[in-house]
mmCIF file of C-alpha atoms in Angstrom:
data_model
loop_
_atom_site.group_PDB
_atom_site.id
_atom_site.type_symbol
_atom_site.label_atom_id
_atom_site.label_comp_id
_atom_site.label_asym_id
_atom_site.label_seq_id
_atom_site.Cartn_x
_atom_site.Cartn_y
_atom_site.Cartn_z
ATOM 1 C CA MET A 1 -2.464 48.118 45.135
ATOM 2 C CA SER A 2 1.167 49.069 44.624
ATOM 3 C CA ALA A 3 2.956 48.528 41.321
ATOM 4 C CA HIS A 4 5.061 45.821 42.966
ATOM 5 C CA SER A 5 1.945 44.033 44.238
ATOM 6 C CA ARG A 6 0.334 44.223 40.836
ATOM 7 C CA TRP A 7 3.518 42.789 39.295
ATOM 8 C CA LEU A 8 3.492 39.898 41.807
ATOM 9 C CA SER A 9 -0.177 39.198 41.101
ATOM 10 C CA LEU A 10 0.433 39.109 37.351
ATOM 11 C CA LYS A 11 3.419 36.845 37.843
ATOM 12 C CA VAL A 12 1.411 34.447 40.014
ATOM 13 C CA PHE A 13 -1.466 34.489 37.502
ATOM 14 C CA SER A 14 0.920 33.749 34.619
ATOM 15 C CA SER A 15 2.487 30.885 36.537
ATOM 16 C CA LEU A 16 -0.918 29.430 37.362
ATOM 17 C CA LEU A 17 -2.003 29.756 33.721
ATOM 18 C CA ALA A 18 1.158 28.003 32.501
ATOM 19 C CA ALA A 19 0.700 25.252 35.061
ATOM 20 C CA ALA A 20 -2.941 24.809 34.051
ATOM 21 C CA SER A 21 -1.940 24.616 30.406
ATOM 22 C CA LEU A 22 0.717 22.038 31.176
ATOM 23 C CA LEU A 23 -1.777 20.058 33.253
ATOM 24 C CA PHE A 24 -4.276 20.138 30.375
ATOM 25 C CA VAL A 25 -1.659 18.891 27.915
ATOM 26 C CA ASN A 26 -0.529 16.134 30.249
ATOM 27 C CA ALA A 27 -4.130 15.161 30.950
ATOM 28 C CA SER A 28 -4.673 14.427 27.242
ATOM 29 C CA PRO A 29 -3.982 10.781 26.443
ATOM 30 C CA VAL A 30 -0.510 10.512 24.948
ATOM 31 C CA GLN A 31 -1.680 7.598 22.838
ATOM 32 C CA ALA A 32 -4.245 9.802 21.095
ATOM 33 C CA ALA A 33 -1.424 11.429 19.106
ATOM 34 C CA ASP A 34 0.477 8.214 18.476
ATOM 35 C CA PRO A 35 -0.344 6.583 15.142
ATOM 36 C CA ILE A 36 -1.352 2.984 14.760
ATOM 37 C CA LYS A 37 1.531 1.637 12.691
ATOM 38 C CA ILE A 38 0.877 -1.034 10.067
ATOM 39 C CA GLY A 39 4.027 -2.460 8.504
ATOM 40 C CA PHE A 40 4.767 -4.451 5.365
ATOM 41 C CA GLY A 41 7.244 -5.141 2.611
ATOM 42 C CA MET A 42 6.168 -4.499 -0.976
ATOM 43 C CA ALA A 43 7.686 -5.211 -4.391
ATOM 44 C CA LEU A 44 8.458 -1.689 -5.628
ATOM 45 C CA THR A 45 11.341 -2.750 -7.872
ATOM 46 C CA GLY A 46 12.058 -5.984 -9.713
ATOM 47 C CA PRO A 47 9.739 -8.213 -11.749
ATOM 48 C CA LEU A 48 6.790 -7.999 -9.306
ATOM 49 C CA ALA A 49 6.894 -4.208 -9.097
ATOM 50 C CA ALA A 50 4.102 -3.504 -11.597
ATOM 51 C CA ASN A 51 1.601 -5.134 -9.267
ATOM 52 C CA GLY A 52 3.358 -4.111 -6.062
ATOM 53 C CA LYS A 53 3.392 -0.410 -6.904
ATOM 54 C CA MET A 54 -0.291 -0.254 -7.797
ATOM 55 C CA SER A 55 -1.089 -2.120 -4.582
ATOM 56 C CA LEU A 56 0.816 0.465 -2.558
ATOM 57 C CA VAL A 57 -1.107 3.369 -4.100
ATOM 58 C CA ALA A 58 -4.410 1.738 -3.143
ATOM 59 C CA MET A 59 -3.180 1.115 0.392
ATOM 60 C CA GLN A 60 -2.200 4.768 0.686
ATOM 61 C CA ILE A 61 -5.686 5.753 -0.471
ATOM 62 C CA TRP A 62 -7.122 3.591 2.317
ATOM 63 C CA GLU A 63 -4.768 5.292 4.774
ATOM 64 C CA ASP A 64 -6.005 8.710 3.647
ATOM 65 C CA ASP A 65 -9.642 7.622 3.676
ATOM 66 C CA ILE A 66 -9.499 6.137 7.161
ATOM 67 C CA ASN A 67 -7.635 9.129 8.584
ATOM 68 C CA ALA A 68 -10.151 11.511 7.007
ATOM 69 C CA LYS A 69 -12.790 9.683 9.056
ATOM 70 C CA GLY A 70 -10.838 10.147 12.287
ATOM 71 C CA GLY A 71 -8.527 7.151 12.132
ATOM 72 C CA LEU A 72 -9.014 4.067 14.283
ATOM 73 C CA LEU A 73 -9.424 3.930 18.063
ATOM 74 C CA GLY A 74 -9.163 7.722 18.064
ATOM 75 C CA ARG A 75 -5.668 7.523 16.553
ATOM 76 C CA PRO A 76 -4.332 8.185 13.060
ATOM 77 C CA VAL A 77 -3.104 5.262 10.993
ATOM 78 C CA LYS A 78 0.386 5.217 9.494
ATOM 79 C CA LEU A 79 1.659 2.756 6.906
ATOM 80 C CA ILE A 80 5.340 1.855 7.221
ATOM 81 C CA TYR A 81 6.768 -0.088 4.308
ATOM 82 C CA TYR A 82 9.996 -1.106 2.587
ATOM 83 C CA ASP A 83 10.842 -2.296 -0.906
ATOM 84 C CA ASP A 84 11.383 -6.050 -0.878
ATOM 85 C CA GLN A 85 12.854 -5.766 -4.413
ATOM 86 C CA SER A 86 10.674 -8.700 -5.573
ATOM 87 C CA ASN A 87 13.198 -10.878 -3.742
ATOM 88 C CA PRO A 88 11.802 -13.254 -1.091
ATOM 89 C CA SER A 89 15.194 -13.497 0.591
ATOM 90 C CA GLN A 90 14.808 -9.831 1.607
ATOM 91 C CA VAL A 91 11.465 -10.394 3.309
ATOM 92 C CA PRO A 92 12.394 -11.888 6.717
ATOM 93 C CA ALA A 93 14.843 -9.083 7.509
ATOM 94 C CA LEU A 94 12.300 -6.424 6.510
ATOM 95 C CA TYR A 95 9.647 -7.822 8.840
ATOM 96 C CA SER A 96 12.143 -8.195 11.665
ATOM 97 C CA LYS A 97 13.051 -4.543 11.194
ATOM 98 C CA LEU A 98 9.394 -3.496 11.134
ATOM 99 C CA LEU A 99 8.705 -5.300 14.396
ATOM 100 C CA ASP A 100 11.956 -4.671 16.258
ATOM 101 C CA ILE A 101 13.051 -1.216 15.063
ATOM 102 C CA ASP A 102 9.891 0.477 13.785
ATOM 103 C CA LYS A 103 7.768 -1.150 16.487
ATOM 104 C CA VAL A 104 4.768 -1.515 14.206
ATOM 105 C CA ASP A 105 1.518 -2.540 15.865
ATOM 106 C CA LEU A 106 0.389 -4.855 13.078
ATOM 107 C CA ILE A 107 1.751 -6.389 9.902
ATOM 108 C CA VAL A 108 0.229 -7.274 6.553
ATOM 109 C CA SER A 109 1.922 -8.996 3.652
ATOM 110 C CA GLY A 110 3.310 -7.605 0.451
ATOM 111 C CA TYR A 111 2.186 -8.818 -2.971
ATOM 112 C CA ALA A 112 2.733 -12.365 -4.287
ATOM 113 C CA SER A 113 2.986 -15.912 -3.003
ATOM 114 C CA THR A 114 6.778 -16.000 -2.856
ATOM 115 C CA GLN A 115 6.921 -12.935 -0.618
ATOM 116 C CA ILE A 116 4.082 -14.125 1.631
ATOM 117 C CA ALA A 117 5.640 -17.559 2.113
ATOM 118 C CA ALA A 118 8.867 -15.828 3.182
ATOM 119 C CA ALA A 119 7.013 -13.654 5.716
ATOM 120 C CA MET A 120 5.061 -16.485 7.323
ATOM 121 C CA PRO A 121 7.825 -17.854 9.601
ATOM 122 C CA ILE A 122 8.320 -14.386 11.121
ATOM 123 C CA ALA A 123 4.579 -13.930 11.671
ATOM 124 C CA ILE A 124 4.329 -17.349 13.298
ATOM 125 C CA GLN A 125 7.406 -16.862 15.470
ATOM 126 C CA ARG A 126 6.138 -13.475 16.683
ATOM 127 C CA LYS A 127 2.531 -14.719 16.959
ATOM 128 C CA LYS A 128 1.337 -11.916 14.674
ATOM 129 C CA LEU A 129 -1.841 -11.739 12.650
ATOM 130 C CA LEU A 130 -1.065 -11.733 8.916
ATOM 131 C CA VAL A 131 -3.577 -10.653 6.281
ATOM 132 C CA SER A 132 -1.963 -11.560 2.958
ATOM 133 C CA LEU A 133 -2.297 -10.091 -0.519
ATOM 134 C CA PHE A 134 -2.625 -12.603 -3.364
ATOM 135 C CA GLY A 135 -1.005 -15.696 -1.922
ATOM 136 C CA THR A 136 -1.903 -19.101 -3.347
ATOM 137 C CA GLY A 137 -2.337 -21.970 -0.910
ATOM 138 C CA ILE A 138 0.247 -20.558 1.502
ATOM 139 C CA ASN A 139 -1.370 -21.828 4.684
ATOM 140 C CA GLU A 140 -1.523 -25.432 3.515
ATOM 141 C CA LYS A 141 2.097 -25.704 4.668
ATOM 142 C CA PHE A 142 1.792 -23.730 7.882
ATOM 143 C CA ASN A 143 -1.772 -24.226 9.205
ATOM 144 C CA TYR A 144 -1.415 -20.945 11.076
ATOM 145 C CA PRO A 145 -4.689 -19.830 12.725
ATOM 146 C CA LYS A 146 -3.899 -16.105 12.456
ATOM 147 C CA TYR A 147 -3.469 -16.098 8.667
ATOM 148 C CA PHE A 148 -6.101 -14.678 6.291
ATOM 149 C CA SER A 149 -5.799 -14.438 2.516
ATOM 150 C CA MET A 150 -7.151 -11.608 0.379
ATOM 151 C CA ILE A 151 -7.610 -13.454 -2.890
ATOM 152 C CA PRO A 152 -10.902 -14.854 -4.230
ATOM 153 C CA ASN A 153 -9.667 -18.427 -4.672
ATOM 154 C CA GLY A 154 -11.851 -19.928 -1.974
ATOM 155 C CA PRO A 155 -11.221 -23.062 0.093
ATOM 156 C CA THR A 156 -9.330 -24.846 -2.724
ATOM 157 C CA PRO A 157 -6.994 -22.061 -3.890
ATOM 158 C CA LYS A 158 -4.688 -24.054 -6.151
ATOM 159 C CA PRO A 159 -7.335 -25.288 -8.633
ATOM 160 C CA ALA A 160 -9.182 -21.943 -8.524
ATOM 161 C CA PHE A 161 -6.881 -20.153 -10.964
ATOM 162 C CA THR A 162 -7.685 -22.539 -13.810
ATOM 163 C CA ARG A 163 -11.064 -23.955 -12.821
ATOM 164 C CA GLY A 164 -12.915 -21.583 -15.156
ATOM 165 C CA PHE A 165 -10.587 -22.456 -18.036
ATOM 166 C CA PHE A 166 -11.480 -26.137 -17.668
ATOM 167 C CA LYS A 167 -15.192 -25.490 -17.087
ATOM 168 C CA VAL A 168 -15.364 -23.540 -20.342
ATOM 169 C CA ALA A 169 -13.283 -26.097 -22.269
ATOM 170 C CA GLU A 170 -15.276 -29.132 -21.156
ATOM 171 C CA VAL A 171 -18.558 -27.854 -22.622
ATOM 172 C CA GLN A 172 -17.182 -27.209 -26.115
ATOM 173 C CA ASN A 173 -18.442 -29.398 -28.946
ATOM 174 C CA PRO A 174 -16.606 -31.498 -29.868
ATOM 175 C CA LYS A 175 -15.003 -31.679 -26.442
ATOM 176 C CA PRO A 176 -11.194 -31.334 -26.477
ATOM 177 C CA GLU A 177 -9.306 -34.359 -25.203
ATOM 178 C CA THR A 178 -5.642 -33.599 -24.519
ATOM 179 C CA ILE A 179 -3.802 -30.896 -22.618
ATOM 180 C CA ALA A 180 -0.257 -29.622 -22.020
ATOM 181 C CA LEU A 181 0.891 -27.946 -18.799
ATOM 182 C CA ALA A 182 3.896 -25.588 -18.616
ATOM 183 C CA TYR A 183 4.815 -23.731 -15.453
ATOM 184 C CA ALA A 184 7.456 -21.616 -13.753
ATOM 185 C CA ASP A 185 9.435 -23.628 -11.209
ATOM 186 C CA ALA A 186 8.603 -21.301 -8.301
ATOM 187 C CA GLU A 187 5.921 -20.920 -5.616
ATOM 188 C CA PHE A 188 3.007 -19.646 -7.688
ATOM 189 C CA GLY A 189 3.755 -21.684 -10.796
ATOM 190 C CA GLN A 190 4.031 -24.921 -8.834
ATOM 191 C CA ASN A 191 0.855 -24.314 -6.841
ATOM 192 C CA ALA A 192 -1.281 -23.189 -9.778
ATOM 193 C CA CYS A 193 -0.104 -26.089 -11.935
ATOM 194 C CA GLU A 194 -0.835 -28.556 -9.149
ATOM 195 C CA GLY A 195 -4.379 -27.199 -9.238
ATOM 196 C CA ALA A 196 -4.483 -27.491 -13.039
ATOM 197 C CA ARG A 197 -3.680 -31.197 -12.760
ATOM 198 C CA GLU A 198 -6.633 -31.647 -10.428
ATOM 199 C CA ASN A 199 -8.897 -29.764 -12.805
ATOM 200 C CA ALA A 200 -7.700 -31.790 -15.797
ATOM 201 C CA LYS A 201 -8.557 -35.011 -13.997
ATOM 202 C CA THR A 202 -11.981 -33.716 -12.950
ATOM 203 C CA SER A 203 -12.783 -32.538 -16.475
ATOM 204 C CA GLY A 204 -11.552 -35.738 -18.086
ATOM 205 C CA PHE A 205 -8.639 -34.360 -20.126
ATOM 206 C CA LYS A 206 -5.501 -36.400 -20.773
ATOM 207 C CA ILE A 207 -2.259 -34.615 -19.815
ATOM 208 C CA ILE A 208 0.343 -35.303 -22.521
ATOM 209 C CA TYR A 209 2.931 -32.693 -21.487
ATOM 210 C CA ASP A 210 3.705 -31.536 -17.936
ATOM 211 C CA LYS A 211 7.010 -29.729 -17.464
ATOM 212 C CA SER A 212 8.417 -26.765 -15.567
ATOM 213 C CA TYR A 213 10.938 -24.181 -16.739
ATOM 214 C CA PRO A 214 13.439 -22.200 -14.616
ATOM 215 C CA PRO A 215 12.188 -18.767 -13.483
ATOM 216 C CA SER A 216 15.249 -17.237 -15.174
ATOM 217 C CA THR A 217 14.133 -18.453 -18.629
ATOM 218 C CA VAL A 218 14.050 -15.718 -21.292
ATOM 219 C CA ASP A 219 13.673 -17.735 -24.514
ATOM 220 C CA PHE A 220 10.443 -19.722 -24.588
ATOM 221 C CA SER A 221 10.693 -20.885 -28.190
ATOM 222 C CA PRO A 222 12.096 -24.333 -27.254
ATOM 223 C CA THR A 223 9.248 -24.869 -24.781
ATOM 224 C CA VAL A 224 6.581 -23.852 -27.280
ATOM 225 C CA ARG A 225 8.128 -25.973 -30.071
ATOM 226 C CA ALA A 226 8.248 -29.011 -27.783
ATOM 227 C CA ILE A 227 4.551 -28.587 -26.955
ATOM 228 C CA GLN A 228 3.624 -27.925 -30.575
ATOM 229 C CA ALA A 229 5.324 -31.169 -31.586
ATOM 230 C CA ILE A 230 2.858 -33.228 -29.544
ATOM 231 C CA ASN A 231 -0.073 -30.967 -30.568
ATOM 232 C CA PRO A 232 -2.367 -30.905 -27.503
ATOM 233 C CA ASP A 233 -5.916 -29.586 -27.823
ATOM 234 C CA LEU A 234 -5.419 -27.310 -24.808
ATOM 235 C CA LEU A 235 -2.469 -25.527 -23.219
ATOM 236 C CA VAL A 236 -2.378 -24.189 -19.658
ATOM 237 C CA ILE A 237 0.516 -21.971 -18.592
ATOM 238 C CA CYS A 238 1.208 -20.991 -14.963
ATOM 239 C CA SER A 239 3.657 -18.107 -15.191
ATOM 240 C CA TYR A 240 4.992 -14.877 -13.724
ATOM 241 C CA PRO A 241 4.793 -11.534 -15.591
ATOM 242 C CA LEU A 242 8.019 -11.592 -17.582
ATOM 243 C CA ASP A 243 7.727 -15.221 -18.637
ATOM 244 C CA THR A 244 4.062 -14.602 -19.489
ATOM 245 C CA VAL A 245 5.147 -11.963 -22.017
ATOM 246 C CA GLY A 246 7.845 -14.247 -23.382
ATOM 247 C CA MET A 247 5.411 -17.122 -23.770
ATOM 248 C CA VAL A 248 2.773 -15.008 -25.585
ATOM 249 C CA LYS A 249 5.373 -13.744 -28.054
ATOM 250 C CA ALA A 250 6.784 -17.231 -28.642
ATOM 251 C CA MET A 251 3.313 -18.657 -29.299
ATOM 252 C CA ARG A 252 2.634 -16.087 -32.004
ATOM 253 C CA GLU A 253 6.110 -16.225 -33.559
ATOM 254 C CA ILE A 254 5.983 -20.007 -33.877
ATOM 255 C CA GLY A 255 2.338 -19.989 -34.934
ATOM 256 C CA PHE A 256 1.128 -22.622 -32.497
ATOM 257 C CA LYS A 257 -2.687 -22.647 -32.332
ATOM 258 C CA PRO A 258 -4.180 -25.039 -29.795
ATOM 259 C CA LYS A 259 -7.960 -24.977 -29.512
ATOM 260 C CA MET A 260 -7.736 -22.948 -26.296
ATOM 261 C CA TRP A 261 -4.827 -21.716 -24.211
ATOM 262 C CA GLY A 262 -3.953 -19.477 -21.260
ATOM 263 C CA GLY A 263 -4.887 -20.431 -17.720
ATOM 264 C CA ALA A 264 -2.872 -18.908 -14.877
ATOM 265 C CA MET A 265 -0.635 -16.330 -16.508
ATOM 266 C CA VAL A 266 0.285 -13.535 -14.117
ATOM 267 C CA GLY A 267 0.967 -10.215 -15.840
ATOM 268 C CA LEU A 268 -1.860 -10.078 -18.359
ATOM 269 C CA GLN A 269 -3.915 -8.207 -15.761
ATOM 270 C CA ALA A 270 -1.512 -5.213 -15.838
ATOM 271 C CA THR A 271 -1.998 -2.417 -18.369
ATOM 272 C CA ALA A 272 1.732 -2.203 -19.167
ATOM 273 C CA PHE A 273 1.730 -5.778 -20.433
ATOM 274 C CA LYS A 274 -1.640 -5.433 -22.148
ATOM 275 C CA THR A 275 -0.464 -2.441 -24.196
ATOM 276 C CA GLN A 276 2.884 -4.098 -24.885
ATOM 277 C CA LEU A 277 1.202 -7.172 -26.367
ATOM 278 C CA GLY A 278 -1.944 -5.586 -27.860
ATOM 279 C CA PRO A 279 -3.517 -7.825 -30.558
ATOM 280 C CA LEU A 280 -1.211 -10.721 -29.591
ATOM 281 C CA LEU A 281 -3.594 -11.213 -26.660
ATOM 282 C CA ASN A 282 -6.640 -12.012 -28.791
ATOM 283 C CA GLY A 283 -8.131 -15.379 -27.922
ATOM 284 C CA ILE A 284 -6.130 -16.012 -24.741
ATOM 285 C CA VAL A 285 -8.310 -17.363 -21.912
ATOM 286 C CA ASN A 286 -6.881 -16.432 -18.543
ATOM 287 C CA TYR A 287 -7.780 -15.933 -14.912
ATOM 288 C CA GLU A 288 -8.960 -12.561 -13.662
ATOM 289 C CA THR A 289 -10.130 -11.329 -10.283
ATOM 290 C CA TRP A 290 -11.999 -8.077 -10.922
ATOM 291 C CA LEU A 291 -12.952 -5.998 -13.937
ATOM 292 C CA PRO A 292 -14.987 -2.763 -14.157
ATOM 293 C CA VAL A 293 -18.168 -4.406 -15.394
ATOM 294 C CA LYS A 294 -21.684 -4.001 -14.046
ATOM 295 C CA SER A 295 -21.708 -7.368 -12.266
ATOM 296 C CA MET A 296 -18.639 -6.360 -10.221
ATOM 297 C CA ASP A 297 -19.671 -2.814 -9.283
ATOM 298 C CA PHE A 298 -19.507 -3.401 -5.535
ATOM 299 C CA PRO A 299 -20.001 -0.413 -3.184
ATOM 300 C CA GLY A 300 -16.975 1.871 -3.296
ATOM 301 C CA ALA A 301 -15.123 -0.010 -6.046
ATOM 302 C CA LEU A 302 -15.486 2.534 -8.841
ATOM 303 C CA GLU A 303 -14.943 5.432 -6.423
ATOM 304 C CA LEU A 304 -11.647 3.841 -5.396
ATOM 305 C CA LEU A 305 -10.734 3.279 -9.040
ATOM 306 C CA LYS A 306 -11.302 6.969 -9.768
ATOM 307 C CA LYS A 307 -9.051 8.016 -6.869
ATOM 308 C CA TYR A 308 -6.433 5.521 -7.959
ATOM 309 C CA GLN A 309 -6.399 6.715 -11.567
ATOM 310 C CA GLU A 310 -6.013 10.319 -10.390
ATOM 311 C CA ARG A 311 -2.815 9.333 -8.561
ATOM 312 C CA ALA A 312 -1.445 6.789 -11.000
ATOM 313 C CA GLY A 313 0.378 9.241 -13.253
ATOM 314 C CA ALA A 314 2.363 10.910 -10.475
ATOM 315 C CA ALA A 315 3.041 7.552 -8.833
ATOM 316 C CA GLY A 316 4.235 5.979 -12.076
ATOM 317 C CA THR A 317 1.876 3.042 -11.685
ATOM 318 C CA ASP A 318 -0.607 1.172 -13.856
ATOM 319 C CA PRO A 319 -2.825 3.900 -15.391
ATOM 320 C CA LEU A 320 -6.037 1.823 -15.312
ATOM 321 C CA GLY A 321 -5.610 -0.183 -12.112
ATOM 322 C CA TYR A 322 -8.106 -2.935 -12.887
ATOM 323 C CA TYR A 323 -6.082 -5.630 -11.131
ATOM 324 C CA MET A 324 -4.539 -5.061 -7.698
ATOM 325 C CA PRO A 325 -5.954 -1.791 -6.276
ATOM 326 C CA VAL A 326 -9.359 -3.128 -5.209
ATOM 327 C CA TRP A 327 -7.709 -6.096 -3.499
ATOM 328 C CA ALA A 328 -5.024 -4.101 -1.708
ATOM 329 C CA TYR A 329 -7.675 -1.671 -0.467
ATOM 330 C CA ALA A 330 -9.973 -4.503 0.660
ATOM 331 C CA ASP A 331 -7.036 -6.130 2.455
ATOM 332 C CA LEU A 332 -6.788 -3.114 4.748
ATOM 333 C CA GLN A 333 -10.558 -2.670 4.937
ATOM 334 C CA VAL A 334 -10.753 -6.073 6.614
ATOM 335 C CA LEU A 335 -8.019 -5.175 9.093
ATOM 336 C CA GLY A 336 -9.485 -1.729 9.805
ATOM 337 C CA ASP A 337 -13.004 -3.033 10.307
ATOM 338 C CA ALA A 338 -11.702 -5.695 12.692
ATOM 339 C CA ILE A 339 -9.846 -3.073 14.733
ATOM 340 C CA ALA A 340 -12.953 -0.887 14.899
ATOM 341 C CA ALA A 341 -15.209 -3.797 15.868
ATOM 342 C CA THR A 342 -12.943 -5.204 18.576
ATOM 343 C CA GLN A 343 -11.596 -1.829 19.747
ATOM 344 C CA SER A 344 -8.266 -3.592 19.981
ATOM 345 C CA LEU A 345 -4.875 -4.062 18.360
ATOM 346 C CA ASN A 346 -4.407 -7.456 19.971
ATOM 347 C CA ASP A 347 -3.507 -10.003 17.295
ATOM 348 C CA ASP A 348 -5.445 -12.829 18.948
ATOM 349 C CA LYS A 349 -8.627 -10.787 19.342
ATOM 350 C CA LEU A 350 -8.408 -9.515 15.783
ATOM 351 C CA ALA A 351 -7.865 -13.019 14.387
ATOM 352 C CA GLU A 352 -10.810 -14.380 16.353
ATOM 353 C CA TYR A 353 -13.066 -11.644 14.987
ATOM 354 C CA ILE A 354 -11.849 -11.962 11.379
ATOM 355 C CA ARG A 355 -12.433 -15.718 11.486
ATOM 356 C CA LYS A 356 -16.136 -15.236 12.265
ATOM 357 C CA ALA A 357 -17.158 -11.981 10.571
ATOM 358 C CA THR A 358 -18.395 -11.124 7.093
ATOM 359 C CA PHE A 359 -16.795 -7.941 5.745
ATOM 360 C CA LYS A 360 -18.324 -5.418 3.364
ATOM 361 C CA THR A 361 -15.526 -4.385 1.005
ATOM 362 C CA VAL A 362 -14.871 -2.895 -2.423
ATOM 363 C CA VAL A 363 -14.633 -6.465 -3.762
ATOM 364 C CA GLY A 364 -17.962 -7.443 -2.258
ATOM 365 C CA ASP A 365 -18.721 -9.521 0.817
ATOM 366 C CA VAL A 366 -15.679 -11.303 2.210
ATOM 367 C CA LYS A 367 -15.876 -14.238 4.617
ATOM 368 C CA PHE A 368 -12.917 -16.450 5.480
ATOM 369 C CA GLY A 369 -12.844 -20.217 5.796
ATOM 370 C CA PRO A 370 -10.948 -22.533 8.186
ATOM 371 C CA GLN A 371 -7.465 -22.046 6.689
ATOM 372 C CA GLY A 372 -7.890 -18.333 6.185
ATOM 373 C CA GLU A 373 -8.844 -18.597 2.514
ATOM 374 C CA TRP A 374 -12.150 -17.210 1.261
ATOM 375 C CA ALA A 375 -15.047 -19.390 2.333
ATOM 376 C CA GLU A 376 -16.391 -19.312 -1.241
ATOM 377 C CA GLU A 377 -14.463 -19.204 -4.515
ATOM 378 C CA ARG A 378 -14.960 -16.262 -6.864
ATOM 379 C CA THR A 379 -12.049 -16.332 -9.303
ATOM 380 C CA LEU A 380 -12.972 -15.170 -12.805
ATOM 381 C CA THR A 381 -11.998 -16.444 -16.236
ATOM 382 C CA ALA A 382 -11.830 -13.935 -19.089
ATOM 383 C CA GLN A 383 -10.920 -13.941 -22.762
ATOM 384 C CA PHE A 384 -9.218 -11.149 -24.711
ATOM 385 C CA GLN A 385 -11.319 -10.354 -27.773
ATOM 386 C CA ASN A 386 -11.261 -8.030 -30.790
ATOM 387 C CA ILE A 387 -8.178 -6.018 -29.795
ATOM 388 C CA LYS A 388 -7.044 -3.944 -32.793
ATOM 389 C CA SER A 389 -4.016 -2.004 -31.503
ATOM 390 C CA ASN A 390 -1.627 -1.439 -28.607
ATOM 391 C CA SER A 391 -3.422 1.727 -27.478
ATOM 392 C CA ILE A 392 -4.455 1.981 -23.836
ATOM 393 C CA ASP A 393 -7.909 3.025 -25.051
ATOM 394 C CA GLU A 394 -8.438 -0.555 -26.255
ATOM 395 C CA PHE A 395 -8.318 -1.705 -22.647
ATOM 396 C CA ARG A 396 -10.568 0.990 -21.244
ATOM 397 C CA ASP A 397 -13.323 -0.824 -23.114
ATOM 398 C CA PRO A 398 -14.602 -3.670 -20.882
ATOM 399 C CA SER A 399 -15.695 -5.698 -23.910
ATOM 400 C CA LYS A 400 -12.057 -6.281 -24.893
ATOM 401 C CA GLU A 401 -11.628 -8.555 -21.881
ATOM 402 C CA THR A 402 -14.819 -10.561 -21.629
ATOM 403 C CA ILE A 403 -15.719 -12.479 -18.474
ATOM 404 C CA ILE A 404 -16.731 -15.977 -19.579
ATOM 405 C CA TYR A 405 -16.883 -17.727 -16.176
ATOM 406 C CA PRO A 406 -18.528 -18.034 -13.649
ATOM 407 C CA PRO A 407 -22.049 -17.609 -15.048
ATOM 408 C CA GLN A 408 -23.203 -15.028 -12.478
ATOM 409 C CA PHE A 409 -20.479 -12.599 -13.573
ATOM 410 C CA LYS A 410 -20.411 -13.328 -17.322
ATOM 411 C CA SER A 411 -20.138 -10.339 -19.641
ATOM 412 C CA GLY A 412 -19.975 -12.310 -22.901
ATOM 413 C CA ASP A 413 -19.302 -15.671 -24.579
ATOM 414 C CA VAL A 414 -16.053 -17.430 -25.387
ATOM 415 C CA ILE A 415 -14.738 -17.369 -28.959
ATOM 416 C CA TYR A 416 -13.693 -20.964 -29.665
ATOM 417 C CA PRO A 417 -11.484 -22.391 -31.033
ATOM 418 C CA TYR A 418 -8.539 -20.050 -30.572
ATOM 419 C CA ASP A 419 -7.857 -19.416 -34.257
ATOM 420 C CA ARG A 420 -11.370 -17.976 -34.667
ATOM 421 C CA ALA A 421 -10.471 -15.284 -32.147
ATOM 422 C CA LEU A 422 -7.509 -14.308 -34.320
ATOM 423 C CA THR A 423 -9.745 -13.495 -37.302
ATOM 424 C CA ASN A 424 -12.468 -11.583 -35.396
#
């Protein structure tokens, strides 16, 4: 064979090889490399950021975990998110951007009732499935069949936050008789206080004070003095993080000591507020959702907590992560398991599956009821006890926040009345 012939043969061989390579690449499914995009807004700045930021870290851990297992439907998963600045007015535009510009496949909610309520009209208009993170009674207004709520409040979400408070109070001897209700005039405060009224009626307590305060309130002394003047046996507060802190400080400064108080105070679950308030927390009875105690050691929960705590420092988030991480992770576990089971990203198919299935998650078995709330209630009530300082080490000790309701998750007994908890 001449040199020219050999050159032609090599050229033909190279061309065939290149063509075969191109054919192989083109034969691979293009979708296999395209990520499944899950979009959401999240409070990363503003008053809800403490809980929003720790939720995001947990969601990113889920993203890493699921991709380490090969993703979903043979595709990697990618979270696309924007800061909603703790401002519900920002939410509709963010979700429109996620759907129209980012072309996300699925959406989930950010943290908190106000943000979820703002996202609902977009989800309904676009006929999108929405798995929400800590929304209280949102679907009572919308009755949307593709809404599912990751919060353990059960089929009656509004009373759930304070049900344990009332159940504990009603068995004390002598039984308290009167109660005051104070609440933030915003989505969560209104809903939780509506539930507290129901619980008060069921438990047979007389409401002698029932007033809201503007969400912008910074001085709670007038509110506390007004309640102290009528001297109720019990006080339930339904508040957001910053007003929770203000209310705790005002109670101690004024020296008001009802027989039991707390209820639905958002913020006391976050380490930043716990260490800020320290011994001021002693005796407060408040809702909780998960704590690292033996009765709540569901499969994967403590492993997730370890991963979260390893990332918390660099992420600038809650160093302990006892509140939101397990819920934010479980939120995406439900969505991921539904995708895997249905082999689909179709919102209708996913909603149909989620409505019927029971999910194994880091917060235990999850099954949804008719309105997308949990089929069974599992909200906890806990009391802060024997806190000596503002050190974070105080709150690493599970005994400092004792679960007192429901009975199957109890880790200790209530200290009653409140002033006894101040001397222990």
